[in-house]
Short mmCIF file of C-alpha atoms in Angstrom, two decimals:
data_model
loop_
_atom_site.label_atom_id
_atom_site.label_comp_id
_atom_site.label_asym_id
_atom_site.label_seq_id
_atom_site.Cartn_x
_atom_site.Cartn_y
_atom_site.Cartn_z
CA MET A 17 97.83 81.48 43.19
CA PHE A 18 94.97 79.31 43.56
CA LYS A 19 96.05 76.95 45.20
CA PRO A 20 95.48 75.75 49.44
CA SER A 21 99.28 75.29 49.49
CA GLU A 22 100.28 79.05 47.58
CA LEU A 23 97.86 81.18 49.95
CA PHE A 24 99.17 79.45 53.39
CA ASP A 25 100.81 77.00 55.04
CA LEU A 26 98.84 73.94 55.89
CA LYS A 27 100.66 73.28 59.57
CA GLN A 28 98.90 76.39 60.91
CA THR A 29 96.47 73.94 61.32
CA GLU A 30 94.87 71.50 62.95
CA HIS A 31 92.11 71.12 60.08
CA ALA A 32 94.53 70.91 56.75
CA VAL A 33 91.89 68.06 55.47
CA LEU A 34 89.42 70.34 54.43
CA PHE A 35 91.73 71.44 51.38
CA ASP A 36 91.82 67.76 50.56
CA GLY A 37 90.96 67.13 47.01
CA CYS A 38 91.05 70.88 46.28
CA VAL A 39 91.89 72.30 43.18
CA TYR A 40 91.42 75.96 44.05
CA ALA A 41 91.84 76.99 48.02
CA TRP A 42 87.75 78.06 47.97
CA ASP A 43 86.47 75.04 47.03
CA ALA A 44 87.56 74.31 51.15
CA LEU A 45 84.94 76.41 52.09
CA LYS A 46 81.95 74.55 50.78
CA LYS A 47 83.43 71.41 53.28
CA ILE A 48 83.51 73.86 56.21
CA LYS A 49 79.82 72.60 57.52
CA SER A 50 79.69 68.82 56.71
CA TYR A 51 83.68 68.97 58.01
CA LEU A 52 82.10 70.17 61.26
CA ALA A 53 78.69 67.44 61.52
CA HIS A 54 81.09 64.76 60.78
CA HIS A 55 84.11 65.86 63.72
CA LEU A 56 82.91 68.79 65.97
CA GLN A 57 83.17 67.09 69.48
CA PRO A 58 81.69 69.79 71.76
CA GLY A 59 83.72 70.90 74.83
CA LEU A 60 84.58 73.81 76.60
CA HIS A 61 87.88 74.32 78.31
CA ASN A 62 87.74 77.91 78.25
CA ARG A 63 87.29 80.71 81.27
CA CYS A 64 84.94 83.26 80.58
CA GLU A 65 84.93 87.29 81.91
CA GLY A 66 81.94 87.98 82.46
CA GLY A 67 78.44 86.16 80.79
CA ALA A 68 78.66 85.08 77.16
CA TYR A 69 76.05 82.95 75.08
CA ILE A 70 78.56 79.79 74.34
CA GLY A 71 76.40 77.21 71.81
CA GLU A 72 75.53 73.58 72.24
CA GLN A 73 77.43 73.03 69.64
CA VAL A 74 81.58 74.59 70.43
CA PHE A 75 84.58 73.19 70.86
CA ILE A 76 86.73 75.66 72.69
CA GLY A 77 90.90 74.72 73.88
CA GLU A 78 92.47 75.14 76.57
CA GLY A 79 94.00 78.63 77.32
CA THR A 80 91.37 80.83 75.17
CA VAL A 81 89.72 83.05 77.40
CA VAL A 82 86.14 84.50 75.97
CA GLU A 83 84.39 88.11 77.32
CA ASP A 84 81.87 89.25 78.26
CA GLY A 85 79.21 90.18 75.63
CA ALA A 86 80.27 87.72 73.93
CA MET A 87 78.21 85.00 71.48
CA ILE A 88 79.21 81.82 70.28
CA ARG A 89 76.06 80.23 68.11
CA GLY A 90 77.53 77.34 66.57
CA PRO A 91 78.64 74.85 65.35
CA ALA A 92 82.59 75.76 65.71
CA VAL A 93 86.13 75.17 66.52
CA ILE A 94 87.99 77.15 68.22
CA GLY A 95 91.73 76.05 69.18
CA LYS A 96 93.77 77.41 72.48
CA ASN A 97 94.81 80.49 74.16
CA CYS A 98 93.14 82.73 72.19
CA GLU A 99 91.09 85.64 72.82
CA ILE A 100 86.94 86.44 72.05
CA ARG A 101 86.78 89.75 72.70
CA HIS A 102 83.75 91.45 74.11
CA ASN A 103 80.52 91.09 72.07
CA ALA A 104 82.11 89.27 69.60
CA TYR A 105 79.64 86.84 67.63
CA ILE A 106 80.34 83.94 65.70
CA ARG A 107 77.77 82.69 64.22
CA GLU A 108 77.42 79.23 62.21
CA ASN A 109 80.34 77.00 60.69
CA VAL A 110 83.43 78.72 61.95
CA ILE A 111 87.54 77.15 62.33
CA ILE A 112 89.77 78.77 64.96
CA GLY A 113 93.09 78.19 65.07
CA ASP A 114 95.35 78.37 68.53
CA ASN A 115 96.54 81.36 69.69
CA CYS A 116 94.19 83.76 67.16
CA VAL A 117 92.22 87.17 68.54
CA VAL A 118 88.58 87.62 67.01
CA GLY A 119 88.34 90.79 68.69
CA ASN A 120 85.18 93.58 69.91
CA SER A 121 81.71 93.26 67.83
CA CYS A 122 83.19 91.36 65.10
CA GLU A 123 81.35 88.98 63.17
CA PHE A 124 82.31 85.95 61.85
CA LYS A 125 80.64 83.15 60.05
CA ASN A 126 81.28 80.35 57.68
CA THR A 127 85.56 81.06 58.29
CA LEU A 128 88.28 79.87 58.97
CA MET A 129 91.21 81.22 60.41
CA PHE A 130 94.95 80.05 60.40
CA ASN A 131 97.11 79.69 63.57
CA ASN A 132 97.82 83.59 64.84
CA ALA A 133 95.68 85.03 62.46
CA LYS A 134 94.02 88.02 63.79
CA ALA A 135 90.79 90.07 63.61
CA PRO A 136 90.98 92.27 66.56
CA HIS A 137 87.43 95.85 66.30
CA PHE A 138 84.87 95.83 64.52
CA SER A 139 85.06 93.19 61.26
CA TYR A 140 83.12 92.24 59.76
CA VAL A 141 84.83 87.87 57.75
CA GLY A 142 82.03 85.92 56.44
CA ASP A 143 82.85 83.00 53.17
CA SER A 144 86.71 83.56 54.04
CA ILE A 145 90.05 82.49 54.64
CA LEU A 146 92.62 84.11 57.00
CA GLY A 147 95.90 82.65 56.96
CA HIS A 148 98.98 82.22 59.13
CA GLN A 149 99.33 85.22 61.10
CA ALA A 150 97.10 87.36 59.17
CA HIS A 151 96.19 90.51 60.54
CA LEU A 152 93.34 92.10 59.92
CA GLY A 153 92.82 96.48 61.01
CA ALA A 154 90.02 98.18 62.66
CA GLY A 155 86.72 98.54 60.59
CA VAL A 156 87.63 95.85 58.33
CA LYS A 157 84.54 94.40 56.60
CA ILE A 158 84.88 91.16 53.99
CA SER A 159 81.61 91.55 51.30
CA ASN A 160 81.09 88.10 50.98
CA PHE A 161 78.25 88.69 48.41
CA LYS A 162 77.88 90.37 45.21
CA LEU A 163 74.43 92.32 44.29
CA MET A 164 74.30 90.66 41.05
CA PRO A 165 71.89 87.71 41.58
CA ASP A 166 74.42 85.33 40.67
CA ASN A 167 77.97 83.18 42.14
CA VAL A 168 81.41 84.93 42.82
CA THR A 169 83.98 84.96 40.14
CA VAL A 170 87.82 85.69 39.73
CA GLU A 171 89.86 86.40 36.84
CA ILE A 172 91.71 83.86 35.58
CA ASP A 173 93.82 84.48 32.35
CA GLY A 174 91.75 87.35 32.16
CA VAL A 175 88.63 85.38 32.11
CA PRO A 176 85.72 85.30 34.71
CA PHE A 177 85.61 82.05 36.56
CA ASP A 178 82.39 80.49 37.97
CA THR A 179 83.63 79.34 41.55
CA GLY A 180 80.43 77.19 42.59
CA LEU A 181 79.93 79.81 45.04
CA ARG A 182 76.98 82.31 46.02
CA LYS A 183 78.67 84.13 48.82
CA PHE A 184 82.70 83.79 48.85
CA GLY A 185 84.16 86.73 50.82
CA ALA A 186 88.32 86.80 50.83
CA LEU A 187 91.19 84.17 51.38
CA VAL A 188 93.80 86.32 52.98
CA GLY A 189 97.38 84.51 52.30
CA ASP A 190 100.10 84.01 55.10
CA ARG A 191 101.17 87.35 56.45
CA THR A 192 99.42 90.04 55.11
CA ASP A 193 98.47 92.80 56.89
CA ILE A 194 94.55 94.79 55.71
CA GLY A 195 95.04 98.17 56.91
CA CYS A 196 92.14 99.79 58.50
CA ASN A 197 88.55 100.13 57.47
CA SER A 198 90.02 99.21 54.21
CA VAL A 199 86.67 96.95 52.10
CA LEU A 200 87.43 93.50 50.83
CA ASN A 201 84.69 92.58 47.92
CA PRO A 202 83.56 88.88 46.81
CA GLY A 203 86.45 86.85 45.43
CA SER A 204 89.13 89.01 46.88
CA ILE A 205 92.01 86.66 46.84
CA ILE A 206 95.39 88.69 48.76
CA GLY A 207 98.90 86.55 48.66
CA ARG A 208 101.29 86.37 50.88
CA GLY A 209 102.88 88.95 52.83
CA SER A 210 100.86 91.60 51.10
CA VAL A 211 100.04 94.69 52.31
CA ILE A 212 96.87 96.89 51.91
CA TYR A 213 96.84 100.17 53.12
CA PRO A 214 93.68 101.57 54.57
CA ASN A 215 90.44 102.83 53.10
CA THR A 216 91.07 100.92 50.60
CA ASN A 217 88.47 99.26 48.54
CA TRP A 218 89.61 96.38 47.81
CA ARG A 219 88.53 93.82 44.09
CA GLY A 220 90.82 91.03 42.79
CA ILE A 221 93.72 88.90 43.05
CA LEU A 222 97.16 90.58 44.46
CA PRO A 223 100.20 88.86 43.63
CA ALA A 224 102.29 88.01 46.80
CA ASN A 225 104.06 90.76 48.31
CA MET A 226 102.60 93.58 46.92
CA ILE A 227 101.53 96.80 48.92
CA VAL A 228 98.37 98.78 48.30
CA LYS A 229 99.41 102.35 48.78
CA ASN A 230 95.90 104.56 49.07
CA GLN A 231 96.76 107.27 47.87
CA ALA A 232 93.26 108.99 47.63
CA ALA A 233 93.58 113.02 47.38
CA VAL A 234 93.43 115.45 50.38
CA GLU A 235 92.99 118.95 50.80
CA VAL A 236 93.48 121.04 53.42
CA VAL A 237 92.59 124.43 53.61
CA VAL A 238 92.26 127.20 56.27
CA ARG A 239 89.67 127.73 59.14
CA ARG A 240 89.00 130.88 59.26
CA PRO A 241 86.78 131.95 63.06
CA ARG A 242 82.97 131.51 63.15
CA GLY A 243 81.23 134.58 62.74
CA VAL A 244 83.90 136.14 59.94
CA ILE A 245 83.73 136.73 56.27
#
């Protein structure tokens, strides 16, 4: 499940050329910067609600709304009919498809969002790919940087494989749901149609159509009135 077509419907992005020649889907992350450098044609066809900062190397499609306080540094391409909500921070080398949501206080860098992907609230997404109709619950963080001084690896046939990326967050397949306040650690790969429950600390590879249930124990005790021993 490392091939681009095994995780993503390549018809659901206008930028499928990024995956040309990619044996592994994460190889597309290495190409975003150069792709934008050669193909980006700045132009703003959006509507702003309030004041927003939009850099010179930015394209935004028709029907997209950029709300007050958003900062889009660029280089970036944002598709049609998107919502870039209040205080969103879109850094360098970001490609956002059509009908996407980048929500309040979300931060994105070096990331590709397929059409209809949504991160509505308080997320960090770095060096990652979000598939068609992928959804991040409030507060989801995609960690993209290992504390140890080496490249991010993924496990293939039980053996660590060097991705060649010092920074690599996650590949989040089509129609996945990541629950609120979950963390996807560097090199996470989430198969199509899978669900990760809230408050989960996930590392590694999750096959398609799986559910990760966070069943941490919860203790319930009697509340005693103040001053009563």
